[in-house]
Coordinates of C-alpha atoms in Angstrom, one line a residue:
Chain A
X1 CA 13.2 34.8 -11.6
X2 CA 9.5 35.1 -11.1
X3 CA 8.0 38.6 -12.1
X4 CA 5.2 38.3 -9.5
X5 CA 4.7 41.0 -7.3
X6 CA 2.7 39.4 -4.4
X7 CA 3.5 40.8 -1.0
X8 CA 2.7 37.4 0.6
X9 CA 5.7 36.1 -1.3
X10 CA 8.2 38.5 -0.3
X11 CA 9.7 36.1 2.1
X12 CA 8.5 33.0 0.5
X13 CA 10.7 29.9 -0.3
X14 CA 11.6 29.2 -4.0
X15 CA 8.9 26.2 -3.4
X16 CA 6.4 28.4 -2.1
X17 CA 6.8 30.9 -5.2
X18 CA 6.8 27.8 -7.7
X19 CA 3.6 26.6 -6.2
X20 CA 1.9 30.1 -6.1
X21 CA 2.8 30.8 -9.6
X22 CA 1.5 27.4 -11.0
X23 CA -1.8 28.0 -9.2
X24 CA -2.1 31.6 -10.3
X25 CA -1.5 30.5 -13.9
X26 CA -4.9 28.9 -15.2
X27 CA -4.3 25.7 -17.0
X28 CA -8.0 24.0 -17.5
X29 CA -7.3 21.0 -19.7
X30 CA -6.6 21.5 -23.2
X31 CA -5.1 25.1 -22.3
X32 CA -2.0 24.2 -20.4
X33 CA 0.8 25.9 -22.4
X34 CA 1.4 29.1 -20.2
X35 CA 1.5 26.9 -17.0
X36 CA 3.9 24.4 -18.6
X37 CA 6.1 27.4 -19.4
X38 CA 5.9 28.4 -15.6
X39 CA 7.0 25.0 -14.6
X40 CA 10.0 24.5 -17.0
X41 CA 11.1 27.9 -16.3
X42 CA 11.5 27.4 -12.4
X43 CA 12.8 24.0 -13.2
X44 CA 15.9 25.4 -15.1
X45 CA 16.6 27.8 -12.3
X46 CA 16.4 24.7 -10.0
X47 CA 19.2 23.2 -12.5
X48 CA 16.9 20.9 -14.7
X49 CA 17.2 20.3 -18.3
X50 CA 13.6 20.9 -19.5
X51 CA 11.3 20.3 -22.6
X52 CA 7.6 21.0 -23.4
X53 CA 6.8 18.0 -25.6
X54 CA 4.2 17.6 -28.5
X55 CA 1.6 16.8 -25.9
X56 CA 2.3 19.9 -24.0
X57 CA 3.7 17.8 -21.3
X58 CA 6.0 20.0 -19.2
X59 CA 9.3 18.0 -18.5
X60 CA 12.3 18.5 -16.4
X61 CA 15.5 16.1 -16.4
X62 CA 18.2 15.9 -13.9
X63 CA 21.1 13.1 -12.8
X64 CA 22.5 11.2 -15.7
X65 CA 21.9 12.2 -19.3
X66 CA 19.8 10.0 -21.0
X67 CA 22.4 8.1 -22.9
X68 CA 24.3 7.3 -19.9
X69 CA 21.5 6.6 -17.6
X70 CA 21.5 3.0 -16.0
X71 CA 18.4 3.4 -13.7
X72 CA 15.5 6.0 -14.6
X73 CA 12.9 7.6 -11.7
X74 CA 9.9 9.2 -13.1
X75 CA 8.0 11.7 -10.8
X76 CA 4.5 12.1 -12.8
X77 CA 2.3 14.8 -11.8
X78 CA 0.0 17.0 -14.1
X79 CA -0.3 20.8 -14.9
X80 CA -3.9 20.7 -15.9
X81 CA -7.1 21.5 -13.6
X82 CA -10.7 21.2 -14.0
X83 CA -12.7 24.5 -14.6
X84 CA -13.8 26.7 -12.0
X85 CA -11.7 29.9 -11.2
X86 CA -11.0 30.2 -7.4
X87 CA -9.2 33.6 -6.5
X88 CA -5.7 32.9 -5.7
X89 CA -4.7 34.2 -2.3
X90 CA -2.6 33.1 0.8
X91 CA -4.2 33.5 4.1
X92 CA -3.1 32.2 7.5
X93 CA -0.6 30.0 6.0
X94 CA -2.9 28.6 3.6
X95 CA -2.8 28.8 -0.3
X96 CA -6.4 29.1 -2.0
X97 CA -6.7 28.7 -5.6
X98 CA -7.8 26.2 -8.4
X99 CA -5.3 23.2 -8.8
X100 CA -3.6 23.7 -5.2
X101 CA -4.5 20.1 -4.2
X102 CA -5.3 18.8 -7.6
X103 CA -2.3 18.5 -8.4
X104 CA -0.1 21.6 -8.6
X105 CA 1.0 21.2 -5.1
X106 CA 2.1 17.5 -5.6
X107 CA 3.8 18.5 -8.6
X108 CA 5.6 21.6 -7.3
X109 CA 6.7 19.3 -4.0
X110 CA 7.9 16.7 -6.5
X111 CA 10.0 19.3 -8.5
X112 CA 11.4 21.0 -5.3
X113 CA 12.1 17.7 -3.4
X114 CA 13.9 16.1 -6.5
X115 CA 16.0 18.9 -7.1
X116 CA 17.5 18.5 -3.4
X117 CA 17.8 14.8 -3.7
X118 CA 21.2 13.3 -3.8
X119 CA 21.5 11.2 -7.1
X120 CA 24.3 8.5 -7.6
X121 CA 26.0 8.2 -10.8
X122 CA 24.1 6.7 -13.3
X123 CA 20.4 7.6 -12.1
X124 CA 18.5 10.0 -14.0
X125 CA 15.3 11.6 -12.6
X126 CA 12.6 13.0 -14.7
X127 CA 9.7 15.3 -13.2
X128 CA 6.8 15.4 -15.6
X129 CA 3.9 17.6 -15.4
X130 CA 1.2 16.0 -17.6
X131 CA -1.4 17.8 -19.7
X132 CA -4.8 16.4 -19.9
X133 CA -5.2 14.5 -17.0
X134 CA -8.7 15.6 -15.9
X135 CA -9.9 14.4 -19.3
X136 CA -11.1 11.3 -20.5
X137 CA -8.0 9.3 -22.1
X138 CA -5.3 11.2 -20.5
X139 CA -3.5 12.2 -23.6
X140 CA -0.4 13.4 -21.9
X141 CA 0.4 10.6 -19.8
X142 CA -0.4 8.4 -22.7
X143 CA 2.2 10.1 -24.8
X144 CA 4.9 9.5 -21.9
X145 CA 4.2 6.0 -21.8
X146 CA 5.8 5.6 -25.3
X147 CA 8.6 7.8 -24.2
X148 CA 9.9 6.4 -21.2
X149 CA 10.5 2.9 -19.5
X150 CA 11.3 3.8 -15.8
X151 CA 12.6 1.7 -13.2
X152 CA 10.3 3.4 -10.5
X153 CA 7.6 6.0 -10.6
X154 CA 5.8 8.3 -8.2
X155 CA 2.3 9.5 -9.4
X156 CA 1.9 13.4 -8.0
X157 CA -1.6 13.2 -6.5
X158 CA -2.8 14.3 -2.9
X159 CA -2.5 11.5 -0.5
X160 CA -1.8 13.9 2.5
X161 CA 2.0 14.6 3.2
X162 CA 2.1 11.6 5.6
X163 CA -0.3 9.2 3.3
X164 CA 1.0 6.8 0.6
X165 CA -1.4 5.7 -2.4
X166 CA -1.2 2.1 -3.3
X167 CA -4.0 1.7 -5.8
X168 CA -6.7 3.4 -7.8
X169 CA -10.0 2.0 -8.9
X170 CA -10.7 1.7 -12.7
X171 CA -13.6 3.4 -14.5
X172 CA -15.9 3.6 -17.2
X173 CA -18.7 5.7 -18.5
X174 CA -21.8 4.3 -20.3
X175 CA -24.5 6.4 -21.8
X176 CA -28.0 4.7 -22.8
X177 CA -30.0 6.8 -25.4
X178 CA -33.7 5.8 -26.2
X179 CA -35.7 7.7 -29.0
X180 CA -39.0 7.1 -30.1
X181 CA -42.2 8.8 -31.9
X182 CA -44.0 11.0 -29.4
X183 CA -47.4 9.3 -28.2
X184 CA -50.1 10.3 -25.9
X185 CA -49.1 9.7 -22.2
X186 CA -52.2 7.9 -21.5
X187 CA -51.5 5.2 -24.2
X188 CA -50.2 1.7 -23.4
X189 CA -46.4 2.2 -25.2
X190 CA -43.4 2.8 -23.0
X191 CA -41.8 6.2 -23.3
X192 CA -38.1 7.0 -24.1
X193 CA -37.8 8.0 -20.4
X194 CA -39.4 4.5 -19.3
X195 CA -36.7 2.8 -21.7
X196 CA -33.8 4.3 -20.1
X197 CA -35.0 4.2 -16.7
X198 CA -35.5 0.4 -17.2
X199 CA -32.0 -0.1 -18.4
X200 CA -30.6 1.7 -15.0
X201 CA -32.9 -0.5 -13.0
X202 CA -31.3 -3.7 -14.5
X203 CA -27.7 -2.2 -14.3
X204 CA -28.4 -1.7 -10.7
X205 CA -29.7 -5.1 -10.1
X206 CA -26.5 -6.4 -11.8
X207 CA -24.2 -4.2 -9.4
X208 CA -26.0 -5.2 -6.2
X209 CA -25.7 -8.9 -7.1
X210 CA -22.0 -8.5 -8.1
X211 CA -21.4 -6.8 -4.8
X212 CA -23.3 -9.3 -2.7
X213 CA -20.3 -10.8 -1.2
X214 CA -17.9 -7.9 -1.3
X215 CA -17.4 -5.1 1.2
X216 CA -15.2 -1.9 1.4
X217 CA -15.2 1.1 -1.3
X218 CA -12.3 -0.3 -2.9
X219 CA -13.6 -4.0 -3.4
X220 CA -17.3 -3.1 -4.6
X221 CA -18.3 -2.1 -8.1
X222 CA -19.9 1.4 -7.8
X223 CA -22.7 2.8 -10.1
X224 CA -24.0 6.1 -10.1
X225 CA -26.0 8.2 -12.5
X226 CA -23.7 11.3 -13.5
X227 CA -26.5 12.9 -15.8
X228 CA -29.8 12.3 -17.3
X229 CA -32.6 14.0 -19.7
X230 CA -35.8 13.5 -20.9
X231 CA -37.2 15.9 -23.8
X232 CA -39.6 15.8 -26.3
X233 CA -40.2 18.4 -29.5
X234 CA -44.0 17.1 -29.9
X235 CA -42.8 14.8 -32.4
X236 CA -39.9 12.9 -31.0
X237 CA -39.1 11.7 -27.5
X238 CA -35.3 11.3 -26.4
X239 CA -34.0 10.3 -23.1
X240 CA -30.8 9.3 -22.1
X241 CA -28.9 8.4 -18.6
X242 CA -25.2 8.5 -18.3
X243 CA -23.8 6.2 -15.6
X244 CA -20.4 6.3 -14.3
X245 CA -19.0 3.2 -13.0
X246 CA -15.8 2.5 -10.6
X247 CA -14.1 -0.7 -11.2
X248 CA -12.3 -2.9 -8.5
X249 CA -9.1 -4.6 -9.3
X250 CA -9.6 -7.5 -11.5
X251 CA -12.8 -6.0 -13.1
X252 CA -12.1 -4.9 -16.8
X253 CA -13.9 -2.1 -18.5
X254 CA -14.7 -4.0 -21.4
X255 CA -16.3 -6.7 -19.5
X256 CA -18.7 -4.2 -17.6
X257 CA -19.3 -2.4 -21.1
X258 CA -20.4 -5.9 -22.6
X259 CA -22.8 -6.4 -19.6
X260 CA -24.5 -3.0 -19.6
X261 CA -24.8 -3.3 -23.2
X262 CA -26.4 -6.7 -23.0
X263 CA -28.8 -5.0 -20.3
X264 CA -30.2 -2.9 -22.9
X265 CA -33.1 -3.5 -25.4
X266 CA -33.5 -2.8 -29.2
X267 CA -34.8 0.3 -28.1
X268 CA -31.7 1.4 -26.6
X269 CA -28.3 2.5 -27.9
X270 CA -25.8 2.0 -25.2
X271 CA -22.2 3.8 -25.6
X272 CA -19.2 3.5 -23.5
X273 CA -16.3 5.8 -22.9
X274 CA -13.4 6.7 -20.4
X275 CA -12.2 3.3 -19.6
X276 CA -9.4 2.9 -17.3
X277 CA -8.1 -0.2 -15.8
X278 CA -7.9 -0.4 -12.1
X279 CA -4.2 -0.7 -10.8
X280 CA -2.9 -1.5 -7.5
X281 CA 0.5 -2.1 -6.0
X282 CA 1.7 -4.0 -2.8
X283 CA 3.1 -2.6 0.4
X284 CA 6.1 -4.6 -0.6
X285 CA 6.7 -2.4 -3.5
X286 CA 10.3 -0.5 -3.5
X287 CA 8.6 2.7 -4.2
X288 CA 6.0 2.3 -1.5
X289 CA 8.8 1.5 1.0
X290 CA 10.7 4.4 0.2
X291 CA 7.9 6.7 0.9
X292 CA 6.9 5.3 4.1
X293 CA 10.4 5.0 5.2
X294 CA 10.8 9.0 4.4
X295 CA 7.6 9.6 6.3
X296 CA 8.8 7.6 9.3
X297 CA 12.3 9.4 9.1
X298 CA 10.5 12.7 9.8
X299 CA 8.6 11.4 12.7
X300 CA 5.4 10.5 11.5
X301 CA 3.2 7.4 11.2
X302 CA 2.6 6.7 7.4
X303 CA -0.9 6.3 6.5
X304 CA -1.4 3.8 3.4
X305 CA -4.5 4.5 1.2
X306 CA -6.4 3.0 -1.5
X307 CA -8.4 5.5 -3.5
X308 CA -11.8 5.0 -5.3
X309 CA -10.8 7.7 -7.9
X310 CA -8.6 7.2 -11.2
X311 CA -5.5 9.0 -11.9
X312 CA -2.5 8.9 -14.3
X313 CA -1.5 5.8 -12.1
X314 CA -4.1 4.0 -14.1
X315 CA -2.4 4.8 -17.2
X316 CA 1.2 4.3 -16.5
X317 CA 1.0 1.8 -14.0
X318 CA -0.2 -1.1 -16.0
X319 CA 2.0 -0.1 -19.1
X320 CA 5.2 0.5 -17.3
X321 CA 4.9 -2.5 -14.8
X322 CA 7.5 -0.9 -12.6
X323 CA 7.3 -0.2 -8.8
X324 CA 5.0 2.6 -8.4
X325 CA 3.0 4.7 -5.8
X326 CA 1.3 8.2 -5.6
X327 CA 2.1 10.8 -3.2
X328 CA 1.5 14.4 -2.6
X329 CA 0.2 17.0 0.0
X330 CA -3.3 18.1 0.0
X331 CA -6.7 16.7 1.1
X332 CA -8.1 15.1 -1.7
X333 CA -11.8 15.6 -0.6
X334 CA -11.3 19.2 -1.8
X335 CA -10.5 17.8 -5.3
X336 CA -12.7 19.9 -7.9
X337 CA -14.4 21.9 -5.2
X338 CA -14.6 25.7 -4.7
X339 CA -12.7 25.3 -1.5
X340 CA -9.5 23.9 -2.9
X341 CA -6.6 25.0 -0.8
X342 CA -3.4 23.7 0.6
X343 CA -1.7 24.4 3.9
X344 CA 1.8 25.8 3.0
X345 CA 3.2 23.9 6.3
X346 CA 1.9 20.5 4.8
X347 CA 3.6 21.7 1.5
X348 CA 6.9 22.2 3.2
X349 CA 6.7 18.6 4.9
X350 CA 5.8 16.9 1.5
X351 CA 8.9 18.4 0.0
X352 CA 11.3 17.2 2.6
X353 CA 9.6 13.6 2.2
X354 CA 9.9 13.8 -1.5
X355 CA 13.6 14.7 -0.9
X356 CA 14.2 11.8 1.2
X357 CA 12.3 9.4 -0.7
X358 CA 13.9 10.2 -4.0
X359 CA 17.5 10.1 -2.3
X360 CA 16.4 6.5 -1.0
X361 CA 15.1 5.6 -3.9
X362 CA 18.4 6.5 -6.3
X363 CA 20.6 5.0 -3.7
X364 CA 18.4 1.6 -3.7
X365 CA 18.3 1.5 -7.6
X366 CA 22.2 2.2 -7.8
X367 CA 22.9 -0.5 -5.4
X368 CA 24.3 -3.9 -7.0
X369 CA 21.7 -5.8 -5.0
X370 CA 18.7 -4.1 -6.9
X371 CA 19.4 -5.8 -10.3
X372 CA 15.9 -6.9 -10.5
X373 CA 14.6 -4.3 -8.2
X374 CA 12.3 -7.0 -6.7
X375 CA 10.9 -6.2 -3.3
X376 CA 13.5 -7.8 -0.8
X377 CA 12.9 -10.2 2.3
X378 CA 10.1 -12.3 3.3
X379 CA 6.4 -12.2 4.0
X380 CA 3.2 -12.3 2.1
X381 CA 1.8 -9.8 -0.4
X382 CA -0.9 -7.8 0.9
X383 CA -3.1 -8.4 -2.1
Chain B
X1 CA 28.0 -26.2 -4.5
X2 CA 24.4 -25.1 -3.4
X3 CA 24.4 -21.4 -2.8
X4 CA 24.5 -20.6 0.9
X5 CA 21.5 -18.2 2.1
X6 CA 21.9 -15.9 4.9
X7 CA 19.0 -15.0 7.0
X8 CA 18.1 -12.3 9.1
X9 CA 15.4 -12.8 11.7
X10 CA 13.4 -10.4 14.0
X11 CA 10.6 -11.1 16.5
X12 CA 7.1 -10.4 15.9
X13 CA 5.8 -7.8 18.3
X14 CA 2.6 -9.4 18.8
X15 CA 3.4 -13.1 19.1
X16 CA 7.2 -13.3 19.7
X17 CA 7.4 -15.5 16.4
X18 CA 10.7 -15.3 14.7
X19 CA 10.3 -13.9 11.2
X20 CA 12.9 -14.7 8.6
X21 CA 14.3 -12.7 5.8
X22 CA 16.2 -14.3 3.1
X23 CA 17.3 -10.8 2.1
X24 CA 17.9 -7.8 4.0
X25 CA 14.3 -6.1 3.9
X26 CA 13.8 -2.6 2.8
X27 CA 12.8 0.3 5.6
X28 CA 9.0 0.7 5.2
X29 CA 8.4 -2.8 3.9
X30 CA 5.5 -4.6 5.2
X31 CA 5.4 -8.5 5.8
X32 CA 3.1 -10.6 7.5
X33 CA 3.7 -12.7 10.4
X34 CA 3.5 -16.4 9.4
X35 CA 2.2 -17.4 13.0
X36 CA -0.6 -14.7 13.9
X37 CA -0.9 -13.3 10.4
X38 CA -0.7 -9.5 11.8
X39 CA 1.1 -7.3 9.1
X40 CA 4.2 -5.9 10.5
X41 CA 6.1 -2.8 9.1
X42 CA 10.1 -2.8 9.1
X43 CA 10.6 0.5 10.9
X44 CA 14.5 0.1 11.2
X45 CA 16.9 -2.2 9.3
X46 CA 20.1 -2.0 11.4
X47 CA 18.9 -3.8 13.6
X48 CA 15.7 -4.8 12.2
X49 CA 12.8 -3.6 14.2
X50 CA 9.0 -4.5 13.6
X51 CA 5.9 -2.4 14.3
X52 CA 2.3 -3.5 13.6
X53 CA 1.8 -2.0 10.3
X54 CA -0.8 0.8 10.1
X55 CA -4.2 -0.3 8.3
X56 CA -4.9 0.6 4.9
X57 CA -7.4 3.5 4.6
X58 CA -9.9 3.8 1.9
X59 CA -10.3 7.4 0.4
X60 CA -11.9 9.1 -2.5
X61 CA -10.8 11.5 -5.0
X62 CA -7.5 11.5 -7.1

C-alpha cells in the first residue's frame, strides 16, 4: 500500500491513489526511476507481473504468460514529464500537478482499466510506462520496439475521455548556424545574422509553396522558429536559428532535411535532429473501433482526432504495423503548461472506457474469425 | 466449389441506399456510403445500425 498521508486521499479509489502518487513523484526525463517504482508497486497490488527494464521502462503484464500467449495487446504510456514543478493538490475534484495530463493520467487509466478487463485464454496484456518520451529519440519506446511485436496497441496520451486519436504528425528540428569575422556594420558585407535570417526566409517561401494547395492543420507542413541568437565577442559573429517542422503524412523527415540543407549557403551549417515520421491509422482500425464502441457504450458520442504533435505513436506505429490508436483523459492544450490539471471525474470515465475497450479488443483477438485481425466489413478507408 | 459469401446489409440513414458488408462489421467501425459518400459509424451490430459519423477534429499537443 501507498504510505502517502494526504487528507484528500482518505476516501479515494485505488485509481486516484495511483494517479496522485504518480503525479506527486517527480520524473523529469532522464530521472524516471522513482516514478517507475511507484508504477510497478501499484501494478503488483493490482495483480500484474512487473519489471523495470534496462531503459527504465516500467512494465506490467497480466493474462497469458509470454510463452503461451497467442495474442498480445500493448498499452504504452510514459512515466516521464517535461520540467516545471507544479504543487500537487486536489481541489474541487481536480488534480493539479506536472504530468497529470501528459501523461500520467492516461497511464494510470490504462493500468487500472486493463486490470479490470476480462481476458480470454491466450491473450496477454502489457501496460508499459516508457521513459524518455519527452526527449528527442524516445529511448524508452525504441527499446520496447525490439522487445514486443503486439497484435494491437493503445498509446496513452490525452485525447479527452470521449476522444480517440487516429494520428500524429511527424517532426524535424533544423538549426542553421553562421560564423564570420566581425566587420563594421557600415560595411558592405552581410552579417552572420543576415545569413541565418536569409536562410529562414527561403525556408518560409518553400513551406508557403508546399502548402499552396493544402488546408487543415494536419495536412500542411508547419515551420516555426523555436530559438534564435545573434552574438559577437568583438572578433567573431555567431548567429543561429533553430526551426521546428511538423510534417504531414507522406512527407519524410529526410526529404525535408535535404531541402532545408539545400536552401543554405556556403556561409551556413545546417544540422538536423529529432526526426519522427508522421503516422496515421484509419477509422476501420480495430483498436479505433474498440475505443469508439467503448465510448458509445457509456452513452457518449466519440470524438475522433488528429494531432499536430508527436508521441510514441510515431515510434512504435510504423515499427509494429499493428492496429493502433491513442487514448487518455485530459485536455492536451494543458500539456507542458503551468496549469496542467486533470478532472478526477474525467479520469474515472476513462478508466471505464479503457476496461470496456480492452475487454472487447481481447475478445475480438481471441475469436477465430480474427485470424488476420483485418478491419471487417465494407466501405472505403477514410485516409 | 466457389466460396459462398454471406452479406449483411443496412440502410444509409442519409440516402437510404443499402450498404453491404461481406463480413460482420465491428462496432464503432466507420464506412462510407457508396451512393452519397457520407461517412457512417456502426453503432450497433445486432441488428446493424448506422449513424452519420462524427467529423474528425484537428487538435494540437501530444
